Coordinates of C-alpha atoms and ligand atoms in Angstrom, one line a residue:
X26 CA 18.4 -30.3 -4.1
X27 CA 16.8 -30.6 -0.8
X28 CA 12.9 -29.0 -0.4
X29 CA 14.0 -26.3 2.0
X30 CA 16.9 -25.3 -0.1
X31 CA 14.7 -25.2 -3.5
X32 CA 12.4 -22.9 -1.2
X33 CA 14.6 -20.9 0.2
X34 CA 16.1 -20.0 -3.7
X35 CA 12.6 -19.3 -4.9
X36 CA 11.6 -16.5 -2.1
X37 CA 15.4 -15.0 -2.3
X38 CA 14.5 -15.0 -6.3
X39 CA 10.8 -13.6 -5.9
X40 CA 12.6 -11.3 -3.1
X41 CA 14.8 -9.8 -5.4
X42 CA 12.7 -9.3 -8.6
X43 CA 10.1 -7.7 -6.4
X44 CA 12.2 -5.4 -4.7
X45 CA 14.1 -4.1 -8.1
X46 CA 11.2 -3.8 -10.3
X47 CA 7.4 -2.9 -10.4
X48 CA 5.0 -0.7 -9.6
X49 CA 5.1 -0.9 -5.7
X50 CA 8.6 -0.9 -4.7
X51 CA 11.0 1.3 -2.2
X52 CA 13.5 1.0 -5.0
X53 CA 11.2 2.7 -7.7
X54 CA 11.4 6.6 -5.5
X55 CA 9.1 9.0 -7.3
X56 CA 9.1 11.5 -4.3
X57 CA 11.6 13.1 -2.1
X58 CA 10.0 11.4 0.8
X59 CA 10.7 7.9 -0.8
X60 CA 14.2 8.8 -1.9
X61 CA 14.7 9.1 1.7
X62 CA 14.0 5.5 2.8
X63 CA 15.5 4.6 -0.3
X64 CA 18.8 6.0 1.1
X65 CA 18.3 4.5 4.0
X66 CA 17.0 0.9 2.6
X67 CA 20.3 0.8 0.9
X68 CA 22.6 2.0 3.6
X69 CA 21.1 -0.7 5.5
X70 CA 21.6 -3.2 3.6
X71 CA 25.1 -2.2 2.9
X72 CA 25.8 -2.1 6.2
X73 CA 24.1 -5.6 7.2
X74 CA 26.3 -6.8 4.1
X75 CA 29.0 -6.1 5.6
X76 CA 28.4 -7.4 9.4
X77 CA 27.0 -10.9 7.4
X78 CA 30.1 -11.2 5.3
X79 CA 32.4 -10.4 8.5
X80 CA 30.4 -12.8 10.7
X81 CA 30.8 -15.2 8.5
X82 CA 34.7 -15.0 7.5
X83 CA 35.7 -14.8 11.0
X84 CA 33.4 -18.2 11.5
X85 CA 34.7 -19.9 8.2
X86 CA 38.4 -19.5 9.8
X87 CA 37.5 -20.0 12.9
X88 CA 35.9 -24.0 11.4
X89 CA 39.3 -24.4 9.7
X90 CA 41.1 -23.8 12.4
X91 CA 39.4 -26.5 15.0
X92 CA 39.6 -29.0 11.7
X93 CA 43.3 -28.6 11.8
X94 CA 43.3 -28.6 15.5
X95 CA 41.8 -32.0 14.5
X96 CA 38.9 -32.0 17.2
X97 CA 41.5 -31.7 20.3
X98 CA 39.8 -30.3 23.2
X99 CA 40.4 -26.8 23.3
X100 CA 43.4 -25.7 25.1
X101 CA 41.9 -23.5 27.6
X102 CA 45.4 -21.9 28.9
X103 CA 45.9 -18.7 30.2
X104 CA 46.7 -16.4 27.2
X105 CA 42.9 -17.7 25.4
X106 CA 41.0 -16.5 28.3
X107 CA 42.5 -12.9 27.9
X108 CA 42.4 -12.8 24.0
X109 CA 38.8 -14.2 24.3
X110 CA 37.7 -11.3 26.1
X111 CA 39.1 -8.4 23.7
X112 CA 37.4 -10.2 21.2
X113 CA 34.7 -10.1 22.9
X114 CA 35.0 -6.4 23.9
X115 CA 35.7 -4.9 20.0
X116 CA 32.7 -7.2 18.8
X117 CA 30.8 -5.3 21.7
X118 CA 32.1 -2.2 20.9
X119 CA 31.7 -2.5 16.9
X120 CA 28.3 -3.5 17.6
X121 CA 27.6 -0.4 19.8
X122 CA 29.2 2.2 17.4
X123 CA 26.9 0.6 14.1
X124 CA 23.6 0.5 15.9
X125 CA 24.4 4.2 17.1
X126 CA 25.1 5.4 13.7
X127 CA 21.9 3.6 12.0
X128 CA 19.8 5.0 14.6
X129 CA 21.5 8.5 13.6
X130 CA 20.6 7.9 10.1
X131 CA 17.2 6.9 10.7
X132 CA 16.7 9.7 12.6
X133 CA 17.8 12.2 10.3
X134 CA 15.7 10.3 7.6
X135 CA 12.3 10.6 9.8
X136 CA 12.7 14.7 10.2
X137 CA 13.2 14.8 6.1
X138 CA 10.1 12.5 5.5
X139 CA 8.1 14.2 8.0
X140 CA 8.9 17.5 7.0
X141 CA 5.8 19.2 6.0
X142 CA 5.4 21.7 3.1
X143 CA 2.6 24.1 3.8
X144 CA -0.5 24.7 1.0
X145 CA -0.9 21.1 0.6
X146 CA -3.9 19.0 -1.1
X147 CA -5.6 17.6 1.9
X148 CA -7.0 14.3 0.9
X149 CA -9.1 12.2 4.0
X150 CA -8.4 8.7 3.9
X151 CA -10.4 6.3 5.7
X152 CA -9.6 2.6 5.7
X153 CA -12.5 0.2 6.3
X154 CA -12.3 -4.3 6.1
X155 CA -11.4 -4.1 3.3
X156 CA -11.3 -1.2 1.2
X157 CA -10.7 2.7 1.0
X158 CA -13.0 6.0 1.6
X159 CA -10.6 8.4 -0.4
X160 CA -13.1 12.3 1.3
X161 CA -11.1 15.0 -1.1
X162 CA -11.3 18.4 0.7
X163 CA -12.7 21.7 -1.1
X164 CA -10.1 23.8 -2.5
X165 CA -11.0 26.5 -4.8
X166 CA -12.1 26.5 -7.3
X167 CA -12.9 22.0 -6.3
X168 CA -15.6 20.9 -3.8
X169 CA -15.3 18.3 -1.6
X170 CA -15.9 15.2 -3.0
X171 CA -16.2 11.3 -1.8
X172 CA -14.6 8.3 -4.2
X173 CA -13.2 4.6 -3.1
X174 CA -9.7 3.0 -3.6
X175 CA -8.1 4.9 -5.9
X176 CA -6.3 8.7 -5.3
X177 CA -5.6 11.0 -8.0
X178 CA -2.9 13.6 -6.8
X179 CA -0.9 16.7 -9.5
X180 CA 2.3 16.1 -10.3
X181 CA 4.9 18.7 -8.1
X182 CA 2.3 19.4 -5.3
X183 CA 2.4 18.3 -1.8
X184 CA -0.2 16.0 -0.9
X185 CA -1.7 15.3 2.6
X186 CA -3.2 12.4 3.6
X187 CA -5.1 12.1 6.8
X188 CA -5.2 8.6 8.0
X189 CA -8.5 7.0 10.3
X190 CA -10.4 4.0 10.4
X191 CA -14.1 3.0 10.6
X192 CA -13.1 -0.3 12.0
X193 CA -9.4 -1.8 12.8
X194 CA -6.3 -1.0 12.3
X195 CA -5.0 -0.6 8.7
X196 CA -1.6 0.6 7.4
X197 CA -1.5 3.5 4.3
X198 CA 1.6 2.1 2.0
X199 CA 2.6 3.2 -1.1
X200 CA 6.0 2.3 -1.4
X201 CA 7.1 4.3 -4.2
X202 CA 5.6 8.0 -3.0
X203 CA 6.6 7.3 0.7
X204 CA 6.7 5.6 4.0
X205 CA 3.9 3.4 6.1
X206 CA 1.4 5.1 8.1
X207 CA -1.0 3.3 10.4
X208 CA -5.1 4.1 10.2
X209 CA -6.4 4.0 13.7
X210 CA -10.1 4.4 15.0
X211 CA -10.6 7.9 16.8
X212 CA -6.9 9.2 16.1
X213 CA -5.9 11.5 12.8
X214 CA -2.5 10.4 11.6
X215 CA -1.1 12.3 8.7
X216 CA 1.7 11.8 6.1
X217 CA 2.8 13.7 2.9
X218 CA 4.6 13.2 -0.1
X219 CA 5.1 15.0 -3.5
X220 CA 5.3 12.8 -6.4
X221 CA 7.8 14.1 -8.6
X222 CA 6.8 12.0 -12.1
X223 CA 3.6 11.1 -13.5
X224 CA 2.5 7.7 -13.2
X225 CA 0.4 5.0 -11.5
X226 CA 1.7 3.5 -8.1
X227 CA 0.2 0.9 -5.9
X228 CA -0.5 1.0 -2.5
X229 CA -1.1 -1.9 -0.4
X230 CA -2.9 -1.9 3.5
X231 CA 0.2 -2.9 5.4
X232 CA -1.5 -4.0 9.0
X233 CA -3.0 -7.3 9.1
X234 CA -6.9 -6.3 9.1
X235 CA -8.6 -9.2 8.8
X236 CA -9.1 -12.4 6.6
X237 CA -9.1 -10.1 3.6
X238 CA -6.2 -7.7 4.5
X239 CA -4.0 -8.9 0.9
X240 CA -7.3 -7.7 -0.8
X241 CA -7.3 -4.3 0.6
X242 CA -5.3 -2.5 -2.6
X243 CA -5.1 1.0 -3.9
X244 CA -3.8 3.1 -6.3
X245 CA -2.0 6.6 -7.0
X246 CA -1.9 8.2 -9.5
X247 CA -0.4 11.5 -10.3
X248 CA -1.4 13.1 -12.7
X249 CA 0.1 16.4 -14.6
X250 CA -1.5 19.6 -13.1
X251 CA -3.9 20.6 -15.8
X252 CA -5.4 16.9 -16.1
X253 CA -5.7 16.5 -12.4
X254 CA -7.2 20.0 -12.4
X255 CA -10.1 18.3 -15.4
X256 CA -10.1 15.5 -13.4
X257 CA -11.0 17.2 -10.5
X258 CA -13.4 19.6 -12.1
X259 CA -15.4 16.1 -13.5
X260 CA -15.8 15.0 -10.2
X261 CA -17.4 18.0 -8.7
X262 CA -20.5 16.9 -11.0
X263 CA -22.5 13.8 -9.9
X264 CA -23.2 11.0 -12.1
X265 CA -24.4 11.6 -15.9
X266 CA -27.9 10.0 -16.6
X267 CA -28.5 6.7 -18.2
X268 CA -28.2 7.3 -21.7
X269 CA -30.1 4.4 -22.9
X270 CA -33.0 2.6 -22.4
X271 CA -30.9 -0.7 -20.9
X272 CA -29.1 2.0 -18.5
X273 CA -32.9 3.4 -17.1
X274 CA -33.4 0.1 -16.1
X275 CA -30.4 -0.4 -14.7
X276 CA -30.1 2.8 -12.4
X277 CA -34.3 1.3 -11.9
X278 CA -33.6 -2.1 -10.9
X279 CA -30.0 -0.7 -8.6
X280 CA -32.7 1.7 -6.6
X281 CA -35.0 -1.0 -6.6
X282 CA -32.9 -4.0 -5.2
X283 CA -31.7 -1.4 -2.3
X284 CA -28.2 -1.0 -3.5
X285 CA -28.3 2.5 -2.6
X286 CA -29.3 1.3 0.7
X287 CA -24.9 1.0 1.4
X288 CA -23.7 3.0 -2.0
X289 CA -23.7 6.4 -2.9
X290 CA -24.4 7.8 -6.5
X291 CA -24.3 11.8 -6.8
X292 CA -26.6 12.9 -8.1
X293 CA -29.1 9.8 -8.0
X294 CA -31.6 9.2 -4.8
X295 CA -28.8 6.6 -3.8
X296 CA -26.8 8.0 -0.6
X297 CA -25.4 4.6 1.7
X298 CA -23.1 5.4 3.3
X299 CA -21.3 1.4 4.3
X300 CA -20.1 0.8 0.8
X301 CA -17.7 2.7 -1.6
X302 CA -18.9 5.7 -3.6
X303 CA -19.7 4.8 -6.6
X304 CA -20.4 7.8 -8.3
X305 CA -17.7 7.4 -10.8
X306 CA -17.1 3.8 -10.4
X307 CA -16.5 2.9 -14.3
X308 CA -13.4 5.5 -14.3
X309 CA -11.7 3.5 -12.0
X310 CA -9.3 0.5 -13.0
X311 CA -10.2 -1.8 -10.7
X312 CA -13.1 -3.6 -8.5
X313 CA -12.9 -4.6 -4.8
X314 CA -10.1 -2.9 -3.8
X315 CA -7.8 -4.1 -6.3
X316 CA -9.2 -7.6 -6.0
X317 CA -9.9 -7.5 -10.1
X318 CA -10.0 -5.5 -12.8
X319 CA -12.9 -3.4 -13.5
X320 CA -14.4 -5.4 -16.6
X321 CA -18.0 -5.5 -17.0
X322 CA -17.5 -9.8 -16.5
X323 CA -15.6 -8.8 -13.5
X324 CA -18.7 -6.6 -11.9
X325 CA -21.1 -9.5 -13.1
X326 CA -19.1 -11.6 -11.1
X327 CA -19.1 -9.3 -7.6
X328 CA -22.4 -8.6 -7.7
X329 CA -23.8 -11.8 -8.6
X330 CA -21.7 -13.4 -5.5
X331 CA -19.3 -10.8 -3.7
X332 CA -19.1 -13.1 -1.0
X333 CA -16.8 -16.0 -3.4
X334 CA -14.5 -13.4 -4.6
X335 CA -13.8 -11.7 -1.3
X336 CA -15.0 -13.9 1.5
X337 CA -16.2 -12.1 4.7
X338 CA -16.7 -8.5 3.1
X339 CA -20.5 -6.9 3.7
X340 CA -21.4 -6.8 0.6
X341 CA -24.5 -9.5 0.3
X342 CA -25.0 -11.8 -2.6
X343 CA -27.8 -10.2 -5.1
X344 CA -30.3 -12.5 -6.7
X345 CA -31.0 -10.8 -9.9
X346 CA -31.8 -12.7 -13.8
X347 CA -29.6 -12.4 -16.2
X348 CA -31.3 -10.0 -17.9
X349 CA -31.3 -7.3 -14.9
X350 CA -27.3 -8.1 -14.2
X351 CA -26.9 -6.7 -18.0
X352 CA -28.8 -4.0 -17.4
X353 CA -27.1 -3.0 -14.2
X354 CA -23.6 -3.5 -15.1
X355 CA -24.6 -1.4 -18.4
X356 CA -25.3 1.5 -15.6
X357 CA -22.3 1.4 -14.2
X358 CA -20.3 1.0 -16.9
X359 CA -21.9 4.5 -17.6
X360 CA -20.3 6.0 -14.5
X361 CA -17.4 7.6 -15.7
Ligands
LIG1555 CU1 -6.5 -3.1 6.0 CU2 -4.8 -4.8 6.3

């Protein structure tokens, strides 16, 4: 088997089990929003199906036919001239009809996705290189609260997500809740959705945003009403004390090296503003952005070098003993 060939199997394999499975797939609709582009992902393929398999009989025949003709120059006499032309003309006109009729489709597709529902959750999404500012609105009885890269949303409840960026452009996609939306710098897009089952779906930045764009991950996850309504509730308070001698000297040493020069901790003296909010960093899943999972080895890691994990991000390296990166990934780990 040929190189290109062996390739070409592989992605059409990955292609497929990416696209039918998983977390972050159009296939997988949780939302009336996505079962809309799901409709119209599978109309569209149907319908490219069928030109492909057309295009290709009518060339497989069209092959035989010059290998019986057995490589004669074609005889160019008068009848071929006209018959070329109406094929010509219903190929034209085919092609006119099915591009009218998927543009139709789309169209009506776009007014059902767009289709706001009023009293929704606002949630303020901003996307920065290469992570995201997730600014909930207050809505009684909930204040407003900040938190990074991962968005809780209740089950059954339209959710609104204004879209900016800090820096370049970024692109809000979770696949399974609804369509893309681009973040741009000084403009508010917006884009809502209504998850319809409980679960956890990935979202991925879907603009190229810099060497780091395939680390810019997020999550949703939707959670029934009374937990998101806890959830929420737990998040109105700012983070609980150290609890432990080791944790004192953690939040000590994090105040002390300047972290809180770039992160925010409720609650605490730290208030930066160019990092994520780490106020309840250790109830999140994941570090980075979805780069890792949130393990205390895995924070060790960042902190220690940030820069070897994620290349080009602003986090700086911190030179810290061993000792003092136990006792600040014990703090954190308190930050539920
Ligand atoms: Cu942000 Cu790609």
């Amino acid at each position: 088997m040929t190189s290109w060939l062996r390739l070409s199997l592989a992605i059409a394999g990955a292609c497929v089990l990416a696209s039918c499975t998983g977390w972050q797939s159009s296939f997988n609709a949780q939302a009336p929003q996505a079962d809309e582009i799901r409709r119209l992902l599978l109309i569209f393929i149907a319908v490219s199906a069928v030109v492909w398999i057309g295009v290709m009989v009518v060339l497989f025949f069209g092959m035989l036919r010059r290998k019986r003709q057995n490589q004669q120059p074609l005889d160019l006499h008068e009848g071929f001239e006209r018959r070329a032309g109406s094929v010509v003309l219903i190929a034209g006109l085919l092609t006119t009809v099915t591009v009218l009729a998927l543009s139709f489709v789309s169209y009506g597709a776009q007014r059902t996705v767009f289709a706001n529902e009023a009293d929704p959750v606002t949630i303020k999404v901003t996307g920065h290189q290469w992570w995201w500012e997730v600014q909930y609105q207050a809505d009684s009885p909930h204040l407003s609260f900040t938190t990074a890269n991962e968005i809780r949303v209740p089950v059954g409840k339209p959710v609104t997500v204004e879209l900016e960026s800090a820096d370049v452009i970024h692109s809000f996609w979770v696949p399974s809740l609804t369509g893309k939306m681009d973040l741009i710098t000084g403009q508010r897009n917006s884009l809502q959705f209504t998850a319809r089952t409980a679960g956890i779906y990935r979202g991925q930045c879907a603009e190229f945003c810099g060497i780091q764009h395939a680390h810019m991950a997020f999550t949703v996850r939707a959670l029934p009403p009374d937990e998101y309504s806890r959830w929420r509730h737990h998040q109105n308070q700012g983070a609980a004390s150290p609890g432990d001698p080791l944790g004192i000297r953690g939040e000590q040493l994090f105040r002390g090296r300047g972290c809180g020069l770039c992160h925010t901790i409720r609650g605490t003296l730290a208030g930066g503003q160019f990092g994520p909010d780490l106020t309840h960093v250790a109830s999140r899943d994941t570090i980075a952005a979805g780069t890792l999972p949130k393990t205390s080895g895995n924070l060790a890691a960042w902190i220690s070098d940030p820069q070897h994990i994620k290349p080009g991000n602003l986090m700086p390296k911190m030179a810290l003993q061993s000792d003092e990166m136990i006792a600040i990934v014990h703090y954190l780990e308190q930050l539920q």
